[in-house]
Amino acid sequence: MESNTPSPPPANSPPPKPRDRAGAASGPTPFKPPSAGNTSDVVESSGTANPGEIVSTSDRTATVNRNALGRPLPSRPWEQSYGSNSYGGYGSALNYNSGLGSGMYGSYSGLGGGMYGNGMYRGGYGGLNGSGMYGGGMYNGGFGGPMGGYGVGMGGPYGVQDPNNPHGGPSSPPGFWISLLRVTQGVVNVFGRISILIYENTEAFNMFMTAILQLAISSSHSYGSFYSIDFVLTGLVLFDRTGSLYGELARFVLRILGIKRKQRKVCPPGPNGLPLPGPNDMHANQRFIKGPKAAPGESWDSVWGKDPSK
Amino acid sequence: MPVFKTPFNGYSVKFSPFYESRLAVATAQNFGILGNGRLHVLDLSPTSPTLSEIVAFDTADGVYDVAWSESHDSLLIAAVADGSVKIYDTALPPAANPIRSLQEHTREVHSADYNPTRRDSFLTSSWDDTVKLWTVDRPTSVRTFKEHAYCVYNAAWNPRHSDVFCSASGDCTLRIWDVREMGSTMIIPAHEFEILACDWNKYDDCLLASASVDKSIKIWDVRSYRVPIAILNGHGYAVRKVKFSPHRRNLLASCSYDMSVCLWDFMVEDSLVGRHDHHTEFAVGVDMSVLVEGLLASTGWDELVYVWQQGMDPRAV
């Protein structure tokens, strides 16, 4: 809400609607007759007004419990671990692992068990390949597995990145963490929106994404997380349907993630000549991820902004 | 027929209830998944088949829907993906806009609808599972309707009853509400899959349409809502929007992820009376002019806005 905002201009009325000119009227209706007065007064006099109510997530859960629907409801992509939302959902279509399909799309594919789905890992971000069990919410909690979500193929849960994990605290300056969390949240939003805007609404995207995820999952076994994302992006280009839609999608996801693909190479030795422990070492992960880059164009400046005036 | 190219992907188009040549278009960058948004106000040239931009407003996130005010000819309500609801005055320059930014929804706002009878309030529906009722003169919502168990994709006022509206949700139900009642007054388990849109018949206040991921449109009578009075099949993918004609009782328009815009007469057996495949990406916005009979508009992810007269080819030059 801006301060000193101009008042709305004086009210005027549009031309009468065709339905009003026709004078059409239906028979008896189940509706109560309209009340006189303006909307605010009508609602306030009915005792139902609740100005400015903000509905929290817990309220929504309560709503679900009050709901008398007899069918399973999908979980929201942004409230789950990665393992059971976007990737998991697509994975379920592959029948790759029933655990994968448990979350959001289990109810659609029929392959998911629901066991690993919503609730249990809510809040965690771990788990491509169904490894939400290990990467994210359940064992490491909170943001414990943002990298775990990608790092399955690299051999471990990556829970060490949880700032609250006593077995290996973050070794990077806070700037990196802030960047990391912003990137992570961005990914959640991106895949949340893809899920809602595209996947759930059309099977067309399902076919396309299934193929990509198959590629990504297989690649993650070999090369680890960020390569798998890279493969997803490559897939977005490879499976380009129109020549513009998915190519552009790939470019902006790549740009937003700020992830650079590195050459596949053996880990360089540590200071004592031994290989670095890889997943348990922050620096090892940093080899594969860069923080978000400065926005290259004006249109990206406010992507993450909260400026209500925009 | 007039065509307008938007820089971002189209999401919604609405004709002005005041000016027959004016329409508003909501757009979002990168298919609405991530990026900015822009609200366009366009004008049809009276002399040539062209659409020209009067003004445009930029937003920090995609704009998923737009609604014209029914009480002020220059006011627009924008449903923004960052959870905000913004009010724009097209008579003011972009620098002086928006005149309001209402931040209460906790997820993407997916639809906006202005009360056509009382004309002092509007509804927004959101992925936070709620519908909110607002008045232009207040900085906070009047009340919140929280009963749906999943994203609410659409909410629409009844054209005759100023206190009644319907909502369409991903929980596969249609709900009928009266703003004076605490809870919904009717729950219609209308489809087996998510319901993306709903609209009331403009000549029979008891009829409404629902559009779903199951590719069908169903027509319901609230007086006996156990079974639909018509099921309209013909779209190849999820049906994204549905809109009853302001001029003809039995006519409605729809658009779909199959990239087509369809016209239906729900009272005849062969209900599909028109099909337009002019979009080359998902068609996600359609509207019918209340001031000019038969004038249609559509937009889609191909970044194009088409305006055409019913019976004509939208691509005809």
mmCIF file of C-alpha atoms in Angstrom, chain B:
data_model
loop_
_atom_site.group_PDB
_atom_site.id
_atom_site.type_symbol
_atom_site.label_atom_id
_atom_site.label_comp_id
_atom_site.label_asym_id
_atom_site.label_seq_id
_atom_site.Cartn_x
_atom_site.Cartn_y
_atom_site.Cartn_z
ATOM 1 C CA MET B 1 -8.693 -8.690 -38.174
ATOM 2 C CA PRO B 2 -6.650 -6.679 -35.680
ATOM 3 C CA VAL B 3 -3.672 -8.346 -34.062
ATOM 4 C CA PHE B 4 -1.361 -6.976 -31.405
ATOM 5 C CA LYS B 5 2.029 -8.407 -30.489
ATOM 6 C CA THR B 6 2.904 -8.247 -26.798
ATOM 7 C CA PRO B 7 6.495 -8.567 -25.636
ATOM 8 C CA PHE B 8 5.521 -11.119 -23.004
ATOM 9 C CA ASN B 9 3.235 -14.122 -23.094
ATOM 10 C CA GLY B 10 -0.451 -13.342 -22.983
ATOM 11 C CA TYR B 11 -2.504 -14.453 -20.020
ATOM 12 C CA SER B 12 -5.812 -12.651 -20.087
ATOM 13 C CA VAL B 13 -7.782 -10.229 -22.216
ATOM 14 C CA LYS B 14 -10.864 -8.235 -21.219
ATOM 15 C CA PHE B 15 -13.051 -5.769 -23.112
ATOM 16 C CA SER B 16 -13.876 -2.504 -21.398
ATOM 17 C CA PRO B 17 -17.496 -2.270 -20.232
ATOM 18 C CA PHE B 18 -17.382 1.461 -21.014
ATOM 19 C CA TYR B 19 -15.707 1.812 -24.408
ATOM 20 C CA GLU B 20 -16.418 -0.562 -27.241
ATOM 21 C CA SER B 21 -12.984 -0.184 -28.777
ATOM 22 C CA ARG B 22 -10.923 -0.616 -25.621
ATOM 23 C CA LEU B 23 -9.457 -3.729 -24.072
ATOM 24 C CA ALA B 24 -6.901 -4.683 -21.452
ATOM 25 C CA VAL B 25 -4.360 -7.476 -21.732
ATOM 26 C CA ALA B 26 -2.448 -9.145 -18.910
ATOM 27 C CA THR B 27 0.916 -10.631 -19.827
ATOM 28 C CA ALA B 28 3.800 -12.375 -18.109
ATOM 29 C CA GLN B 29 7.402 -12.901 -19.110
ATOM 30 C CA ASN B 30 8.723 -16.406 -19.738
ATOM 31 C CA PHE B 31 5.308 -18.004 -19.843
ATOM 32 C CA GLY B 32 4.458 -16.692 -16.400
ATOM 33 C CA ILE B 33 6.927 -18.987 -14.748
ATOM 34 C CA LEU B 34 9.495 -16.424 -13.768
ATOM 35 C CA GLY B 35 10.076 -12.824 -14.673
ATOM 36 C CA ASN B 36 8.186 -9.583 -14.966
ATOM 37 C CA GLY B 37 4.728 -8.719 -16.188
ATOM 38 C CA ARG B 38 3.020 -6.043 -18.181
ATOM 39 C CA LEU B 39 -0.505 -4.766 -18.397
ATOM 40 C CA HIS B 40 -1.518 -3.307 -21.760
ATOM 41 C CA VAL B 41 -4.466 -1.106 -22.570
ATOM 42 C CA LEU B 42 -5.282 -1.325 -26.271
ATOM 43 C CA ASP B 43 -7.599 0.542 -28.553
ATOM 44 C CA LEU B 44 -9.215 -0.658 -31.759
ATOM 45 C CA SER B 45 -8.905 1.842 -34.530
ATOM 46 C CA PRO B 46 -12.319 2.924 -35.819
ATOM 47 C CA THR B 47 -11.020 3.255 -39.352
ATOM 48 C CA SER B 48 -8.530 0.440 -39.862
ATOM 49 C CA PRO B 49 -8.187 -3.068 -38.480
ATOM 50 C CA THR B 50 -5.404 -2.225 -36.082
ATOM 51 C CA LEU B 51 -4.886 -2.373 -32.359
ATOM 52 C CA SER B 52 -2.820 0.388 -30.810
ATOM 53 C CA GLU B 53 -1.476 0.641 -27.313
ATOM 54 C CA ILE B 54 -2.791 3.494 -25.179
ATOM 55 C CA VAL B 55 -0.715 2.798 -22.115
ATOM 56 C CA ALA B 56 1.198 -0.068 -20.494
ATOM 57 C CA PHE B 57 2.174 -0.755 -16.903
ATOM 58 C CA ASP B 58 5.114 -2.875 -15.831
ATOM 59 C CA THR B 59 5.068 -5.187 -12.828
ATOM 60 C CA ALA B 60 7.773 -7.069 -10.988
ATOM 61 C CA ASP B 61 6.039 -10.386 -11.565
ATOM 62 C CA GLY B 62 3.703 -11.820 -14.157
ATOM 63 C CA VAL B 63 0.141 -10.552 -14.452
ATOM 64 C CA TYR B 64 -2.234 -13.498 -14.613
ATOM 65 C CA ASP B 65 -5.537 -11.700 -14.945
ATOM 66 C CA VAL B 66 -7.096 -8.287 -15.328
ATOM 67 C CA ALA B 67 -10.561 -6.902 -14.643
ATOM 68 C CA TRP B 68 -12.077 -3.582 -15.652
ATOM 69 C CA SER B 69 -13.850 -1.597 -12.993
ATOM 70 C CA GLU B 70 -17.602 -1.314 -13.483
ATOM 71 C CA SER B 71 -17.713 1.987 -11.638
ATOM 72 C CA HIS B 72 -14.780 3.951 -13.070
ATOM 73 C CA ASP B 73 -14.025 3.799 -16.756
ATOM 74 C CA SER B 74 -10.293 4.166 -16.257
ATOM 75 C CA LEU B 75 -9.669 1.700 -13.427
ATOM 76 C CA LEU B 76 -8.160 -1.730 -13.857
ATOM 77 C CA ILE B 77 -7.611 -4.512 -11.331
ATOM 78 C CA ALA B 78 -4.549 -6.678 -11.917
ATOM 79 C CA ALA B 79 -4.009 -10.141 -10.436
ATOM 80 C CA VAL B 80 -0.252 -10.448 -10.029
ATOM 81 C CA ALA B 81 1.810 -13.582 -9.575
ATOM 82 C CA ASP B 82 3.669 -12.180 -6.570
ATOM 83 C CA GLY B 83 0.437 -12.361 -4.568
ATOM 84 C CA SER B 84 -0.437 -8.708 -4.908
ATOM 85 C CA VAL B 85 -3.567 -7.169 -6.318
ATOM 86 C CA LYS B 86 -2.908 -3.845 -8.009
ATOM 87 C CA ILE B 87 -5.284 -1.110 -9.080
ATOM 88 C CA TYR B 88 -4.293 1.036 -12.049
ATOM 89 C CA ASP B 89 -5.782 4.246 -13.308
ATOM 90 C CA THR B 90 -5.289 4.387 -17.052
ATOM 91 C CA ALA B 91 -5.930 8.119 -16.986
ATOM 92 C CA LEU B 92 -2.714 8.593 -15.037
ATOM 93 C CA PRO B 93 0.768 8.126 -16.459
ATOM 94 C CA PRO B 94 2.648 4.918 -15.652
ATOM 95 C CA ALA B 95 4.795 6.774 -13.137
ATOM 96 C CA ALA B 96 1.717 7.546 -11.036
ATOM 97 C CA ASN B 97 0.590 3.919 -11.074
ATOM 98 C CA PRO B 98 -0.456 1.663 -9.517
ATOM 99 C CA ILE B 99 -2.748 3.713 -7.338
ATOM 100 C CA ARG B 100 -3.149 0.760 -4.969
ATOM 101 C CA SER B 101 -1.140 -2.344 -4.225
ATOM 102 C CA LEU B 102 -2.984 -4.770 -1.993
ATOM 103 C CA GLN B 103 -0.761 -7.448 -0.504
ATOM 104 C CA GLU B 104 -2.732 -10.119 1.316
ATOM 105 C CA HIS B 105 -2.716 -13.239 -0.795
ATOM 106 C CA THR B 106 0.211 -15.448 0.140
ATOM 107 C CA ARG B 107 0.570 -17.073 -3.275
ATOM 108 C CA GLU B 108 -0.015 -16.162 -6.895
ATOM 109 C CA VAL B 109 -3.266 -14.335 -7.607
ATOM 110 C CA HIS B 110 -4.906 -16.047 -10.542
ATOM 111 C CA SER B 111 -8.118 -14.173 -11.251
ATOM 112 C CA ALA B 112 -9.938 -10.901 -10.677
ATOM 113 C CA ASP B 113 -13.606 -10.107 -11.256
ATOM 114 C CA TYR B 114 -15.439 -6.843 -10.664
ATOM 115 C CA ASN B 115 -18.960 -6.898 -9.256
ATOM 116 C CA PRO B 116 -21.174 -5.932 -12.234
ATOM 117 C CA THR B 117 -24.325 -5.176 -10.260
ATOM 118 C CA ARG B 118 -23.298 -3.406 -7.093
ATOM 119 C CA ARG B 119 -20.210 -2.057 -8.828
ATOM 120 C CA ASP B 120 -18.265 -1.206 -5.689
ATOM 121 C CA SER B 121 -16.311 -4.380 -5.059
ATOM 122 C CA PHE B 122 -14.252 -7.070 -6.718
ATOM 123 C CA LEU B 123 -13.066 -10.616 -6.093
ATOM 124 C CA THR B 124 -9.631 -12.132 -6.431
ATOM 125 C CA SER B 125 -8.788 -15.830 -6.290
ATOM 126 C CA SER B 126 -5.395 -17.250 -5.524
ATOM 127 C CA TRP B 127 -3.178 -20.292 -5.335
ATOM 128 C CA ASP B 128 -3.292 -19.770 -1.561
ATOM 129 C CA ASP B 129 -6.702 -21.528 -1.765
ATOM 130 C CA THR B 130 -8.689 -18.421 -0.921
ATOM 131 C CA VAL B 131 -10.976 -15.922 -2.556
ATOM 132 C CA LYS B 132 -10.873 -12.364 -1.274
ATOM 133 C CA LEU B 133 -13.512 -9.655 -1.478
ATOM 134 C CA TRP B 134 -12.257 -6.094 -1.839
ATOM 135 C CA THR B 135 -13.754 -2.653 -2.201
ATOM 136 C CA VAL B 136 -11.950 0.085 -4.061
ATOM 137 C CA ASP B 137 -12.045 2.499 -1.144
ATOM 138 C CA ARG B 138 -10.457 0.237 1.467
ATOM 139 C CA PRO B 139 -6.824 -0.712 1.845
ATOM 140 C CA THR B 140 -7.606 -4.219 3.106
ATOM 141 C CA SER B 141 -9.912 -6.973 1.979
ATOM 142 C CA VAL B 142 -13.433 -6.976 3.390
ATOM 143 C CA ARG B 143 -13.389 -10.713 3.956
ATOM 144 C CA THR B 144 -11.679 -13.912 2.892
ATOM 145 C CA PHE B 145 -13.377 -17.083 1.691
ATOM 146 C CA LYS B 146 -11.221 -20.050 2.688
ATOM 147 C CA GLU B 147 -12.856 -23.349 2.100
ATOM 148 C CA HIS B 148 -11.268 -24.700 -1.023
ATOM 149 C CA ALA B 149 -8.579 -27.284 -0.417
ATOM 150 C CA TYR B 150 -6.398 -26.348 -3.362
ATOM 151 C CA CYS B 151 -5.621 -23.414 -5.629
ATOM 152 C CA VAL B 152 -8.640 -21.315 -6.601
ATOM 153 C CA TYR B 153 -8.197 -20.546 -10.262
ATOM 154 C CA ASN B 154 -11.267 -18.443 -10.867
ATOM 155 C CA ALA B 155 -14.050 -16.581 -9.096
ATOM 156 C CA ALA B 156 -16.956 -14.906 -10.878
ATOM 157 C CA TRP B 157 -19.859 -12.763 -9.727
ATOM 158 C CA ASN B 158 -23.395 -13.727 -10.508
ATOM 159 C CA PRO B 159 -24.694 -11.200 -13.074
ATOM 160 C CA ARG B 160 -27.955 -10.589 -11.205
ATOM 161 C CA HIS B 161 -27.352 -11.321 -7.557
ATOM 162 C CA SER B 162 -24.913 -8.808 -6.199
ATOM 163 C CA ASP B 163 -24.007 -10.972 -3.198
ATOM 164 C CA VAL B 164 -23.513 -14.269 -5.006
ATOM 165 C CA PHE B 165 -20.451 -15.614 -6.762
ATOM 166 C CA CYS B 166 -18.948 -18.930 -7.822
ATOM 167 C CA SER B 167 -15.402 -20.226 -7.555
ATOM 168 C CA ALA B 168 -13.483 -22.920 -9.430
ATOM 169 C CA SER B 169 -10.654 -24.809 -7.788
ATOM 170 C CA GLY B 170 -8.017 -27.441 -8.241
ATOM 171 C CA ASP B 171 -9.802 -29.394 -5.509
ATOM 172 C CA CYS B 172 -12.213 -30.383 -8.305
ATOM 173 C CA THR B 173 -15.168 -28.499 -6.854
ATOM 174 C CA LEU B 174 -17.237 -25.554 -7.895
ATOM 175 C CA ARG B 175 -18.527 -23.585 -4.943
ATOM 176 C CA ILE B 176 -21.337 -21.071 -4.783
ATOM 177 C CA TRP B 177 -20.991 -18.348 -2.180
ATOM 178 C CA ASP B 178 -23.096 -15.599 -0.713
ATOM 179 C CA VAL B 179 -20.983 -12.858 0.842
ATOM 180 C CA ARG B 180 -23.457 -12.686 3.734
ATOM 181 C CA GLU B 181 -22.925 -16.335 4.664
ATOM 182 C CA MET B 182 -19.968 -17.709 6.582
ATOM 183 C CA GLY B 183 -19.399 -20.725 4.363
ATOM 184 C CA SER B 184 -20.200 -21.681 0.801
ATOM 185 C CA THR B 185 -23.861 -22.242 0.094
ATOM 186 C CA MET B 186 -23.307 -24.969 -2.450
ATOM 187 C CA ILE B 187 -20.508 -27.391 -3.280
ATOM 188 C CA ILE B 188 -20.625 -29.015 -6.690
ATOM 189 C CA PRO B 189 -18.068 -31.810 -7.237
ATOM 190 C CA ALA B 190 -18.154 -30.855 -10.867
ATOM 191 C CA HIS B 191 -15.217 -32.721 -12.393
ATOM 192 C CA GLU B 192 -12.813 -35.524 -11.644
ATOM 193 C CA PHE B 193 -9.881 -33.254 -12.439
ATOM 194 C CA GLU B 194 -8.958 -29.711 -11.597
ATOM 195 C CA ILE B 195 -11.416 -26.987 -12.541
ATOM 196 C CA LEU B 196 -9.701 -23.998 -14.098
ATOM 197 C CA ALA B 197 -12.562 -21.636 -14.831
ATOM 198 C CA CYS B 198 -16.215 -20.878 -14.217
ATOM 199 C CA ASP B 199 -18.730 -18.326 -15.439
ATOM 200 C CA TRP B 200 -22.402 -17.524 -14.975
ATOM 201 C CA ASN B 201 -24.944 -17.423 -17.741
ATOM 202 C CA LYS B 202 -25.875 -13.800 -18.301
ATOM 203 C CA TYR B 203 -29.570 -14.486 -18.973
ATOM 204 C CA ASP B 204 -30.336 -17.271 -16.514
ATOM 205 C CA ASP B 205 -28.839 -16.530 -13.119
ATOM 206 C CA CYS B 206 -29.052 -20.175 -12.080
ATOM 207 C CA LEU B 207 -26.847 -21.531 -14.853
ATOM 208 C CA LEU B 208 -23.096 -21.648 -14.737
ATOM 209 C CA ALA B 209 -20.296 -23.284 -16.699
ATOM 210 C CA SER B 210 -17.163 -25.017 -15.454
ATOM 211 C CA ALA B 211 -14.029 -25.756 -17.475
ATOM 212 C CA SER B 212 -11.618 -28.448 -16.432
ATOM 213 C CA VAL B 213 -8.352 -30.245 -16.989
ATOM 214 C CA ASP B 214 -10.515 -33.199 -18.059
ATOM 215 C CA LYS B 215 -10.953 -31.290 -21.393
ATOM 216 C CA SER B 216 -14.652 -30.775 -20.883
ATOM 217 C CA ILE B 217 -16.959 -27.861 -20.138
ATOM 218 C CA LYS B 218 -20.027 -28.627 -18.057
ATOM 219 C CA ILE B 219 -23.151 -26.520 -17.702
ATOM 220 C CA TRP B 220 -24.816 -26.632 -14.290
ATOM 221 C CA ASP B 221 -28.157 -25.506 -12.942
ATOM 222 C CA VAL B 222 -27.889 -24.600 -9.277
ATOM 223 C CA ARG B 223 -31.498 -25.626 -8.754
ATOM 224 C CA SER B 224 -30.589 -29.242 -9.487
ATOM 225 C CA TYR B 225 -26.863 -29.606 -9.464
ATOM 226 C CA ARG B 226 -26.508 -33.361 -9.120
ATOM 227 C CA VAL B 227 -25.910 -33.764 -12.811
ATOM 228 C CA PRO B 228 -24.857 -31.208 -15.391
ATOM 229 C CA ILE B 229 -27.454 -30.121 -17.892
ATOM 230 C CA ALA B 230 -24.841 -30.296 -20.663
ATOM 231 C CA ILE B 231 -21.318 -31.590 -21.177
ATOM 232 C CA LEU B 232 -19.366 -29.949 -23.969
ATOM 233 C CA ASN B 233 -16.596 -32.112 -25.379
ATOM 234 C CA GLY B 234 -14.298 -31.072 -28.182
ATOM 235 C CA HIS B 235 -11.162 -29.573 -26.717
ATOM 236 C CA GLY B 236 -8.087 -31.762 -26.955
ATOM 237 C CA TYR B 237 -6.458 -30.595 -23.740
ATOM 238 C CA ALA B 238 -7.369 -28.812 -20.541
ATOM 239 C CA VAL B 239 -9.860 -25.977 -20.952
ATOM 240 C CA ARG B 240 -8.372 -22.831 -19.509
ATOM 241 C CA LYS B 241 -11.174 -20.259 -19.612
ATOM 242 C CA VAL B 242 -14.886 -20.216 -20.286
ATOM 243 C CA LYS B 243 -17.076 -17.191 -20.880
ATOM 244 C CA PHE B 244 -20.816 -16.864 -21.488
ATOM 245 C CA SER B 245 -21.945 -14.482 -24.186
ATOM 246 C CA PRO B 246 -23.282 -11.152 -22.907
ATOM 247 C CA HIS B 247 -25.681 -11.139 -25.853
ATOM 248 C CA ARG B 248 -26.946 -14.652 -26.517
ATOM 249 C CA ARG B 249 -28.228 -16.916 -23.775
ATOM 250 C CA ASN B 250 -26.962 -20.217 -25.107
ATOM 251 C CA LEU B 251 -23.601 -19.136 -26.491
ATOM 252 C CA LEU B 252 -20.294 -19.452 -24.724
ATOM 253 C CA ALA B 253 -16.624 -19.199 -25.654
ATOM 254 C CA SER B 254 -13.678 -21.174 -24.328
ATOM 255 C CA CYS B 255 -9.943 -21.421 -24.835
ATOM 256 C CA SER B 256 -7.648 -24.321 -24.176
ATOM 257 C CA TYR B 257 -4.183 -25.750 -23.962
ATOM 258 C CA ASP B 258 -4.990 -27.367 -27.302
ATOM 259 C CA MET B 259 -4.354 -23.803 -28.614
ATOM 260 C CA SER B 260 -7.881 -23.345 -29.893
ATOM 261 C CA VAL B 261 -10.703 -20.955 -29.088
ATOM 262 C CA CYS B 262 -14.105 -22.615 -29.335
ATOM 263 C CA LEU B 263 -17.673 -21.347 -29.458
ATOM 264 C CA TRP B 264 -20.478 -23.479 -28.094
ATOM 265 C CA ASP B 265 -24.252 -23.563 -28.018
ATOM 266 C CA PHE B 266 -25.013 -25.663 -24.993
ATOM 267 C CA MET B 267 -28.673 -26.189 -25.940
ATOM 268 C CA VAL B 268 -28.093 -28.014 -29.211
ATOM 269 C CA GLU B 269 -26.804 -31.494 -29.767
ATOM 270 C CA ASP B 270 -23.836 -30.530 -31.899
ATOM 271 C CA SER B 271 -22.805 -27.956 -29.385
ATOM 272 C CA LEU B 272 -19.463 -26.969 -30.935
ATOM 273 C CA VAL B 273 -20.483 -24.153 -33.263
ATOM 274 C CA GLY B 274 -17.098 -22.592 -33.954
ATOM 275 C CA ARG B 275 -13.441 -23.420 -33.654
ATOM 276 C CA HIS B 276 -10.506 -21.069 -34.181
ATOM 277 C CA ASP B 277 -6.955 -22.373 -34.343
ATOM 278 C CA HIS B 278 -5.232 -19.051 -34.829
ATOM 279 C CA HIS B 279 -2.942 -19.308 -31.810
ATOM 280 C CA THR B 280 0.307 -21.205 -32.148
ATOM 281 C CA GLU B 281 0.783 -21.712 -28.414
ATOM 282 C CA PHE B 282 -1.557 -22.316 -25.494
ATOM 283 C CA ALA B 283 -4.646 -20.105 -25.751
ATOM 284 C CA VAL B 284 -5.249 -18.880 -22.212
ATOM 285 C CA GLY B 285 -7.379 -15.751 -22.495
ATOM 286 C CA VAL B 286 -10.719 -15.143 -24.209
ATOM 287 C CA ASP B 287 -13.433 -12.531 -23.869
ATOM 288 C CA MET B 288 -16.634 -11.423 -25.569
ATOM 289 C CA SER B 289 -17.461 -7.750 -25.851
ATOM 290 C CA VAL B 290 -20.471 -6.624 -23.875
ATOM 291 C CA LEU B 291 -20.896 -3.562 -26.068
ATOM 292 C CA VAL B 292 -20.481 -5.029 -29.568
ATOM 293 C CA GLU B 293 -22.317 -8.245 -30.255
ATOM 294 C CA GLY B 294 -20.136 -10.954 -31.704
ATOM 295 C CA LEU B 295 -16.843 -9.197 -31.058
ATOM 296 C CA LEU B 296 -14.321 -11.627 -29.601
ATOM 297 C CA ALA B 297 -10.781 -11.313 -28.275
ATOM 298 C CA SER B 298 -8.198 -13.911 -27.366
ATOM 299 C CA THR B 299 -4.601 -14.086 -26.236
ATOM 300 C CA GLY B 300 -2.089 -16.816 -25.630
ATOM 301 C CA TRP B 301 1.470 -17.823 -24.981
ATOM 302 C CA ASP B 302 2.339 -16.953 -28.593
ATOM 303 C CA GLU B 303 2.372 -13.295 -27.444
ATOM 304 C CA LEU B 304 -0.479 -12.323 -29.735
ATOM 305 C CA VAL B 305 -3.791 -10.634 -29.041
ATOM 306 C CA TYR B 306 -6.502 -11.191 -31.641
ATOM 307 C CA VAL B 307 -9.761 -9.311 -31.958
ATOM 308 C CA TRP B 308 -12.308 -10.531 -34.468
ATOM 309 C CA GLN B 309 -15.964 -10.625 -35.291
ATOM 310 C CA GLN B 310 -17.722 -13.916 -34.768
ATOM 311 C CA GLY B 311 -17.944 -15.780 -38.042
ATOM 312 C CA MET B 312 -14.746 -14.230 -39.360
ATOM 313 C CA ASP B 313 -11.259 -15.705 -39.389
ATOM 314 C CA PRO B 314 -9.137 -14.039 -36.670
ATOM 315 C CA ARG B 315 -6.156 -14.159 -39.023
ATOM 316 C CA ALA B 316 -7.971 -12.618 -41.978
ATOM 317 C CA VAL B 317 -6.294 -9.432 -43.083
#
